[in-house]
CSV table of C-alpha atoms in Angstrom, one decimal:
chain,number,residue,atom,x,y,z
A,1,UNK,CA,-37.3,-8.4,-35.2
A,2,UNK,CA,-38.4,-5.6,-32.8
A,3,UNK,CA,-37.5,-6.0,-29.2
A,4,UNK,CA,-40.5,-6.2,-26.9
A,5,UNK,CA,-40.8,-3.4,-24.3
A,6,UNK,CA,-40.8,-6.0,-21.6
A,7,UNK,CA,-37.4,-7.2,-22.6
A,8,UNK,CA,-36.0,-3.6,-22.6
A,9,UNK,CA,-36.9,-3.2,-18.9
A,10,UNK,CA,-35.1,-6.4,-17.9
A,11,UNK,CA,-31.7,-4.8,-18.2
A,12,UNK,CA,-31.8,-3.0,-14.9
A,13,UNK,CA,-33.2,-6.1,-13.1
A,14,UNK,CA,-30.5,-8.3,-14.5
A,15,UNK,CA,-27.7,-6.0,-13.7
A,16,UNK,CA,-29.0,-5.4,-10.2
A,17,UNK,CA,-29.4,-9.1,-9.5
A,18,UNK,CA,-25.9,-9.8,-10.8
A,19,UNK,CA,-24.4,-7.0,-8.7
A,20,UNK,CA,-26.1,-8.4,-5.6
A,21,UNK,CA,-24.5,-11.8,-6.3
A,22,UNK,CA,-21.1,-10.2,-5.9
A,23,UNK,CA,-21.9,-7.6,-3.2
A,24,UNK,CA,-18.8,-8.6,-1.3
A,25,UNK,CA,-16.6,-6.7,-3.7
A,26,UNK,CA,-15.8,-6.1,-7.3
A,27,UNK,CA,-16.5,-3.4,-9.8
A,28,UNK,CA,-20.0,-4.2,-11.0
A,29,UNK,CA,-21.6,-1.3,-12.7
A,30,UNK,CA,-25.3,-1.1,-12.6
A,31,UNK,CA,-27.4,0.1,-15.5
A,32,UNK,CA,-29.4,3.2,-14.7
A,33,UNK,CA,-32.9,3.6,-15.9
A,34,UNK,CA,-33.5,6.3,-18.4
A,35,UNK,CA,-35.2,9.5,-17.1
A,36,UNK,CA,-37.8,9.0,-19.9
A,37,UNK,CA,-38.5,5.4,-20.9
A,38,UNK,CA,-39.2,6.5,-24.5
A,39,UNK,CA,-35.6,7.6,-24.9
A,40,UNK,CA,-34.6,3.9,-24.6
A,41,UNK,CA,-36.7,3.0,-27.6
A,42,UNK,CA,-35.6,2.9,-31.3
A,43,UNK,CA,-38.0,2.8,-34.2
A,44,UNK,CA,-36.0,-0.1,-35.8
A,45,UNK,CA,-36.4,-2.3,-32.7
A,46,UNK,CA,-32.6,-2.5,-32.0
A,47,UNK,CA,-31.1,-1.9,-28.5
A,48,UNK,CA,-30.2,1.6,-27.6
A,49,UNK,CA,-26.5,0.8,-27.7
A,50,UNK,CA,-24.1,-2.1,-28.3
A,51,UNK,CA,-20.8,-3.3,-26.8
A,52,UNK,CA,-18.5,-6.0,-28.1
A,53,UNK,CA,-17.9,-9.4,-26.6
A,54,UNK,CA,-14.2,-9.4,-25.8
A,55,UNK,CA,-11.6,-12.0,-24.7
A,56,UNK,CA,-9.7,-10.6,-21.8
A,57,UNK,CA,-8.3,-11.2,-18.3
A,58,UNK,CA,-10.8,-10.6,-15.4
A,59,UNK,CA,-10.0,-10.3,-11.7
A,60,UNK,CA,-12.4,-10.3,-8.7
A,61,UNK,CA,-10.7,-7.2,-7.3
A,62,UNK,CA,-12.0,-4.9,-4.7
A,63,UNK,CA,-11.2,-1.2,-4.2
A,64,UNK,CA,-10.4,0.1,-0.7
A,65,UNK,CA,-9.3,3.5,0.7
A,66,UNK,CA,-5.8,3.7,2.2
A,67,UNK,CA,-3.3,6.3,3.3
A,68,UNK,CA,-0.1,7.2,1.5
A,69,UNK,CA,2.8,7.4,3.8
A,70,UNK,CA,6.3,6.1,4.4
A,71,UNK,CA,7.5,2.6,5.3
A,72,UNK,CA,8.5,1.2,8.7
A,73,UNK,CA,7.3,3.9,11.1
A,74,UNK,CA,8.7,3.8,14.7
A,75,UNK,CA,9.2,6.2,17.6
A,76,UNK,CA,12.8,6.9,18.7
A,77,UNK,CA,13.2,7.2,22.5
A,78,UNK,CA,15.8,9.3,24.2
A,79,UNK,CA,19.0,7.4,25.0
A,80,UNK,CA,19.7,9.3,28.2
A,81,UNK,CA,18.6,12.1,30.5
A,82,UNK,CA,19.0,15.8,29.7
A,83,UNK,CA,17.4,18.8,27.9
A,84,UNK,CA,16.5,18.6,24.2
A,85,UNK,CA,18.6,21.3,22.5
A,86,UNK,CA,18.0,20.5,18.9
A,87,UNK,CA,15.8,18.1,16.8
A,88,UNK,CA,15.7,17.3,13.1
A,89,UNK,CA,12.6,19.0,11.5
A,90,UNK,CA,9.6,17.1,10.5
A,91,UNK,CA,9.8,16.0,6.8
A,92,UNK,CA,13.6,16.1,6.8
A,93,UNK,CA,15.7,13.1,5.7
A,94,UNK,CA,18.6,11.8,7.8
A,95,UNK,CA,21.3,9.5,6.4
A,96,UNK,CA,24.1,7.6,8.0
A,97,UNK,CA,26.1,9.7,10.5
A,98,UNK,CA,23.5,12.5,10.3
A,99,UNK,CA,22.1,14.2,13.4
A,100,UNK,CA,18.7,13.1,14.7
A,101,UNK,CA,18.6,15.3,17.8
A,102,UNK,CA,20.8,16.8,20.5
A,103,UNK,CA,20.6,16.3,24.3
A,104,UNK,CA,22.5,18.9,26.3
A,105,UNK,CA,24.2,20.0,23.1
A,106,UNK,CA,25.5,16.4,22.3
A,107,UNK,CA,24.3,15.0,19.0
A,108,UNK,CA,22.7,11.6,18.6
A,109,UNK,CA,23.8,10.3,15.2
A,110,UNK,CA,22.1,7.7,12.9
A,111,UNK,CA,23.8,4.4,12.2
A,112,UNK,CA,22.4,1.6,10.1
A,113,UNK,CA,21.6,-1.7,11.7
A,114,UNK,CA,18.8,-4.0,13.1
A,115,UNK,CA,20.0,-4.3,16.7
A,116,UNK,CA,19.1,-1.3,18.9
A,117,UNK,CA,21.7,0.7,20.8
A,118,UNK,CA,21.1,-0.7,24.2
A,119,UNK,CA,24.5,-0.3,25.9
A,120,UNK,CA,27.8,1.5,25.8
A,121,UNK,CA,30.2,-0.2,23.3
A,122,UNK,CA,33.9,-0.5,24.3
A,123,UNK,CA,36.9,-2.7,23.7
A,124,UNK,CA,36.3,-6.3,24.5
A,125,UNK,CA,32.5,-6.2,23.9
A,126,UNK,CA,31.0,-8.8,21.6
A,127,UNK,CA,27.7,-9.0,19.8
A,128,UNK,CA,25.7,-8.0,16.7
A,129,UNK,CA,25.6,-4.4,17.8
A,130,UNK,CA,29.4,-4.4,17.7
A,131,UNK,CA,29.4,-6.0,14.3
A,132,UNK,CA,27.0,-3.3,12.8
A,133,UNK,CA,29.0,-0.5,14.5
A,134,UNK,CA,32.2,-1.7,12.7
A,135,UNK,CA,30.3,-1.9,9.4
A,136,UNK,CA,29.2,1.7,9.8
A,137,UNK,CA,32.7,2.9,10.7
A,138,UNK,CA,33.9,1.2,7.5
A,139,UNK,CA,31.2,2.8,5.4
A,140,UNK,CA,32.2,6.2,6.8
A,141,UNK,CA,35.9,5.6,5.9
A,142,UNK,CA,37.1,5.3,9.5
A,143,UNK,CA,37.4,1.5,9.8
A,144,UNK,CA,39.9,0.5,7.1
A,145,UNK,CA,41.2,-2.9,7.9
A,146,UNK,CA,38.3,-3.9,10.2
A,147,UNK,CA,36.7,-7.3,9.7
A,148,UNK,CA,32.9,-6.5,9.2
A,149,UNK,CA,31.9,-10.0,10.1
A,150,UNK,CA,33.8,-10.1,13.4
A,151,UNK,CA,31.5,-9.3,16.3
A,152,UNK,CA,34.4,-8.4,18.7
A,153,UNK,CA,35.2,-4.8,19.7
A,154,UNK,CA,39.0,-4.9,19.0
A,155,UNK,CA,41.8,-2.5,19.4
A,156,UNK,CA,41.4,-1.6,15.8
A,157,UNK,CA,37.7,-0.8,16.5
A,158,UNK,CA,38.8,1.6,19.2
A,159,UNK,CA,41.1,3.3,16.8
A,160,UNK,CA,38.3,3.6,14.2
A,161,UNK,CA,36.0,5.1,16.8
A,162,UNK,CA,38.6,7.7,17.8
A,163,UNK,CA,38.9,8.7,14.1
A,164,UNK,CA,35.1,9.0,13.9
A,165,UNK,CA,35.1,11.1,17.1
A,166,UNK,CA,37.9,13.3,15.7
A,167,UNK,CA,36.0,14.0,12.5
A,168,UNK,CA,33.1,15.4,14.7
A,169,UNK,CA,35.5,17.3,16.9
A,170,UNK,CA,34.4,15.6,20.1
A,171,UNK,CA,36.5,13.9,22.9
A,172,UNK,CA,38.4,10.9,21.5
A,173,UNK,CA,37.5,8.2,24.0
A,174,UNK,CA,37.4,5.2,21.7
A,175,UNK,CA,34.1,4.2,23.2
A,176,UNK,CA,30.6,4.8,22.0
A,177,UNK,CA,28.0,5.8,24.7
A,178,UNK,CA,24.5,4.5,24.5
A,179,UNK,CA,23.3,8.1,23.8
A,180,UNK,CA,25.8,8.7,21.0
A,181,UNK,CA,24.1,6.8,18.2
A,182,UNK,CA,20.7,5.3,17.3
A,183,UNK,CA,20.5,2.3,14.9
A,184,UNK,CA,17.8,2.0,12.2
A,185,UNK,CA,17.4,-0.1,9.1
A,186,UNK,CA,18.6,2.6,6.7
A,187,UNK,CA,18.0,6.3,5.8
A,188,UNK,CA,15.3,7.8,7.9
A,189,UNK,CA,12.6,10.5,7.4
A,190,UNK,CA,11.3,12.5,10.4
A,191,UNK,CA,7.6,12.2,10.4
A,192,UNK,CA,7.0,14.4,13.4
A,193,UNK,CA,8.7,15.7,16.6
A,194,UNK,CA,7.3,14.1,19.8
A,195,UNK,CA,9.2,16.5,22.0
A,196,UNK,CA,10.2,20.2,21.6
A,197,UNK,CA,13.4,22.0,22.2
A,198,UNK,CA,13.6,22.7,25.9
A,199,UNK,CA,11.8,19.5,26.9
A,200,UNK,CA,13.5,16.9,29.1
A,201,UNK,CA,12.3,13.7,27.4
A,202,UNK,CA,14.4,11.4,29.6
A,203,UNK,CA,15.3,7.7,28.9
A,204,UNK,CA,12.5,5.7,27.3
A,205,UNK,CA,10.5,8.8,26.3
A,206,UNK,CA,9.9,9.4,22.6
A,207,UNK,CA,11.8,12.3,20.9
A,208,UNK,CA,10.8,11.9,17.2
A,209,UNK,CA,8.8,9.5,15.0
A,210,UNK,CA,10.8,8.1,12.2
A,211,UNK,CA,10.0,6.3,9.0
A,212,UNK,CA,11.9,4.9,6.1
A,213,UNK,CA,12.4,7.1,3.1
A,214,UNK,CA,10.4,4.8,0.7
A,215,UNK,CA,6.8,5.5,0.1
A,216,UNK,CA,4.2,2.9,1.1
A,217,UNK,CA,0.5,2.6,1.7
A,218,UNK,CA,-1.5,1.3,4.6
A,219,UNK,CA,-5.2,0.4,4.7
A,220,UNK,CA,-7.5,-1.5,6.9
A,221,UNK,CA,-9.8,-4.4,5.8
A,222,UNK,CA,-12.4,-6.4,7.6
A,223,UNK,CA,-11.1,-9.6,9.0
A,224,UNK,CA,-13.2,-11.8,6.8
A,225,UNK,CA,-12.1,-10.1,3.7
A,226,UNK,CA,-8.4,-9.9,4.7
A,227,UNK,CA,-8.3,-13.6,5.0
A,228,UNK,CA,-8.1,-13.9,1.2
A,229,UNK,CA,-5.0,-11.6,1.0
A,230,UNK,CA,-1.5,-13.0,0.7
A,231,UNK,CA,1.9,-11.4,1.0
A,232,UNK,CA,3.1,-10.8,-2.5
A,233,UNK,CA,-0.3,-10.2,-4.0
A,234,UNK,CA,-0.2,-7.5,-6.7
A,235,UNK,CA,-2.1,-4.3,-6.3
A,236,UNK,CA,-2.6,-1.0,-8.1
A,237,UNK,CA,-2.8,2.4,-6.3
A,238,UNK,CA,-4.5,5.5,-7.6
A,239,UNK,CA,-2.3,8.3,-6.5
A,240,UNK,CA,-3.5,11.7,-5.1
A,241,UNK,CA,-1.5,13.6,-7.8
A,242,UNK,CA,-2.9,11.5,-10.6
A,243,UNK,CA,-1.9,8.3,-12.3
A,244,UNK,CA,-1.4,4.9,-10.7
A,245,UNK,CA,1.5,2.9,-9.3
A,246,UNK,CA,1.8,-0.9,-9.0
A,247,UNK,CA,2.9,-2.7,-5.9
A,248,UNK,CA,2.6,-5.8,-3.7
A,249,UNK,CA,1.1,-6.6,-0.3
A,250,UNK,CA,4.1,-6.4,2.1
A,251,UNK,CA,2.4,-7.5,5.3
A,252,UNK,CA,-1.0,-8.4,6.8
A,253,UNK,CA,-1.3,-7.9,10.5
A,254,UNK,CA,-2.2,-11.1,12.4
A,255,UNK,CA,-4.0,-9.1,15.2
A,256,UNK,CA,-7.2,-7.2,14.5
A,257,UNK,CA,-8.2,-3.8,15.7
A,258,UNK,CA,-11.6,-4.5,17.4
A,259,UNK,CA,-12.8,-0.9,16.9
A,260,UNK,CA,-12.0,-0.9,13.2
A,261,UNK,CA,-10.0,2.3,13.6
A,262,UNK,CA,-6.4,3.3,12.8
A,263,UNK,CA,-4.5,5.1,10.1
A,264,UNK,CA,-5.2,2.8,7.3
A,265,UNK,CA,-8.5,4.2,6.0
A,266,UNK,CA,-11.7,2.2,5.7
A,267,UNK,CA,-12.0,-1.1,4.1
A,268,UNK,CA,-14.4,-2.5,1.6
A,269,UNK,CA,-15.8,0.4,-0.3
A,270,UNK,CA,-13.4,3.4,0.0
A,271,UNK,CA,-15.7,5.5,2.0
A,272,UNK,CA,-15.5,6.7,5.6
A,273,UNK,CA,-17.9,5.2,8.1
A,274,UNK,CA,-18.0,6.6,11.5
A,275,UNK,CA,-20.4,3.9,12.6
A,276,UNK,CA,-18.4,1.0,11.2
A,277,UNK,CA,-16.8,-0.8,14.1
A,278,UNK,CA,-16.2,-4.2,12.6
A,279,UNK,CA,-12.8,-5.7,13.6
A,280,UNK,CA,-10.2,-4.9,10.9
A,281,UNK,CA,-6.6,-5.8,10.3
A,282,UNK,CA,-4.0,-3.4,8.9
A,283,UNK,CA,-2.4,-4.2,5.5
A,284,UNK,CA,0.8,-2.6,4.2
A,285,UNK,CA,1.7,-2.1,0.5
A,286,UNK,CA,5.2,-1.8,-0.9
A,287,UNK,CA,5.5,-0.1,-4.3
A,288,UNK,CA,7.4,-1.7,-7.1
A,289,UNK,CA,9.2,1.6,-7.8
A,290,UNK,CA,8.8,3.9,-4.7
A,291,UNK,CA,11.0,6.6,-6.2
A,292,UNK,CA,8.3,7.4,-8.8
A,293,UNK,CA,5.5,7.8,-6.2
A,294,UNK,CA,4.5,11.4,-5.5
A,295,UNK,CA,2.0,12.9,-3.2
A,296,UNK,CA,1.7,14.6,0.3
A,297,UNK,CA,2.3,12.5,3.3
A,298,UNK,CA,-0.9,11.0,4.8
A,299,UNK,CA,-2.8,11.6,1.6
A,300,UNK,CA,-5.9,9.4,0.9
A,301,UNK,CA,-5.4,6.9,-2.0
A,302,UNK,CA,-7.4,4.1,-3.5
A,303,UNK,CA,-6.0,0.6,-3.6
A,304,UNK,CA,-7.2,-1.9,-6.2
A,305,UNK,CA,-6.7,-5.5,-4.9
A,306,UNK,CA,-6.4,-8.0,-7.7
A,307,UNK,CA,-8.1,-11.0,-6.1
A,308,UNK,CA,-8.7,-14.1,-8.3
A,309,UNK,CA,-7.7,-13.8,-11.9
A,310,UNK,CA,-9.3,-15.5,-14.9
A,311,UNK,CA,-7.2,-15.3,-18.1
A,312,UNK,CA,-8.5,-15.1,-21.6
A,313,UNK,CA,-12.2,-15.4,-20.9
A,314,UNK,CA,-15.1,-14.1,-22.9
A,315,UNK,CA,-16.8,-11.1,-21.2
A,316,UNK,CA,-19.5,-8.4,-21.7
A,317,UNK,CA,-20.4,-5.3,-19.7
A,318,UNK,CA,-22.5,-6.2,-16.7
A,319,UNK,CA,-25.3,-4.0,-18.0
A,320,UNK,CA,-25.6,-6.1,-21.1
A,321,UNK,CA,-27.2,-8.9,-19.1
A,322,UNK,CA,-30.9,-9.6,-19.4
A,323,UNK,CA,-33.1,-11.4,-16.9
A,324,UNK,CA,-34.8,-14.0,-19.1
A,325,UNK,CA,-38.5,-14.9,-18.7
A,326,UNK,CA,-37.7,-18.5,-18.2
A,327,UNK,CA,-35.1,-17.8,-15.6
A,328,UNK,CA,-31.3,-17.2,-15.8
A,329,UNK,CA,-29.5,-14.6,-17.8
A,330,UNK,CA,-28.9,-13.8,-21.4
A,331,UNK,CA,-27.6,-11.2,-23.8
A,332,UNK,CA,-29.0,-9.7,-27.0
A,333,UNK,CA,-26.7,-10.4,-29.9
A,334,UNK,CA,-27.0,-7.7,-32.6
A,335,UNK,CA,-26.0,-8.9,-36.1
A,336,UNK,CA,-26.9,-7.5,-39.6
A,337,UNK,CA,-29.6,-5.3,-38.2
A,338,UNK,CA,-31.4,-8.1,-36.3
A,339,UNK,CA,-31.5,-9.0,-32.6
A,340,UNK,CA,-31.5,-12.5,-31.0
A,341,UNK,CA,-31.4,-13.6,-27.5
A,342,UNK,CA,-28.6,-15.9,-26.3
A,343,UNK,CA,-28.7,-17.6,-22.9
A,344,UNK,CA,-25.4,-17.4,-21.0
A,345,UNK,CA,-23.8,-18.9,-17.9
A,346,UNK,CA,-22.2,-16.3,-15.7
A,347,UNK,CA,-18.6,-16.6,-14.4
A,348,UNK,CA,-16.4,-14.0,-12.7
A,349,UNK,CA,-17.3,-10.4,-12.2
A,350,UNK,CA,-14.6,-7.7,-12.4
A,351,UNK,CA,-13.9,-4.2,-13.6
A,352,UNK,CA,-17.5,-3.6,-14.7
A,353,UNK,CA,-17.6,-6.8,-16.8
A,354,UNK,CA,-18.8,-10.4,-16.4
A,355,UNK,CA,-17.4,-13.6,-17.8
A,356,UNK,CA,-20.0,-15.3,-20.0
A,357,UNK,CA,-20.2,-18.8,-21.3
A,358,UNK,CA,-22.5,-19.8,-24.2
A,359,UNK,CA,-22.1,-22.1,-27.1
A,360,UNK,CA,-23.0,-19.5,-29.8
A,361,UNK,CA,-21.2,-16.5,-28.3
A,362,UNK,CA,-17.9,-15.5,-30.0
A,363,UNK,CA,-15.3,-12.8,-29.6
A,364,UNK,CA,-16.2,-9.7,-31.6
A,365,UNK,CA,-19.9,-10.1,-31.5
A,366,UNK,CA,-22.0,-7.0,-30.5
A,367,UNK,CA,-24.5,-7.3,-27.6
A,368,UNK,CA,-27.2,-4.8,-26.7
A,369,UNK,CA,-26.7,-2.4,-23.7
A,370,UNK,CA,-29.0,0.3,-22.3
A,371,UNK,CA,-27.8,3.8,-23.4
A,372,UNK,CA,-26.7,5.7,-20.3
């Protein structure tokens, strides 16, 4: 039977109403009215287009703008007074025993460990810093025979330090000065130089900003929305060079930025917003396979947050919904050249589709949609 003109015009209203119901997030796609209403009509009374009812997984995801960078950013302060005579270039990678910078011509070398270098290390000292020094000496081939789990600076440790110093052609004291090494969690990438050659940074003043070498993403999200996120939640990131990469939420800050600023981009809709000053928290993303992630440092990216997932539900495109005269929503089922209305109960919205529940709806049926 021909479709009344009044019913044709309800597509836009239904889709708009449905989108407003989930305005907090999601991917609802609104049907757009035709430039000329006559183009939406067919002489046989059928809808302008059709789409299948499918059984699929839906998620109430949101899309936010973030920044592609590197993990675990921190500033490295000078370990002692003097003039900066050399510093590793921005963008360069430094591995164990590599030079980070030089003060008065003396290099500061990278060692791996969680405890910072806060004192001179010498025979008789004890602590986690001693333990991680011994592990580094072993990894470099200078500490054969050392017990990596012993936190005491032994005579054997002194010998290992002297071997390390000899390899670098410096005075073999057997002691490690506070300004000789800097500990970090692993290989480091120099994000930027905070001081220039010729500067006198002095103790406690930053020399370079370091990050890990693995790619990561940071973004900011309004406090109310961030409350639904959990560490370990899956995400998908649209990369600046094309393609996507999967990952997980690594951390959600517990303290909010009251000005809604920061390096993480804008939350909620992926657009900038100079006037948006709502408090936000920073969220960090770790990639499942960081080695495959490409793109310039500090590039903007889009992060798709999964949210709640409904598995194996019947769904139709959002723009297939009709606002029924008697209230509620329905779809037009197209079968064998005829059209009939079927009332539906709406469930989750996601990825431009909506979960629909109705006794006579089945997977594979075709429903009417406006032709865009």
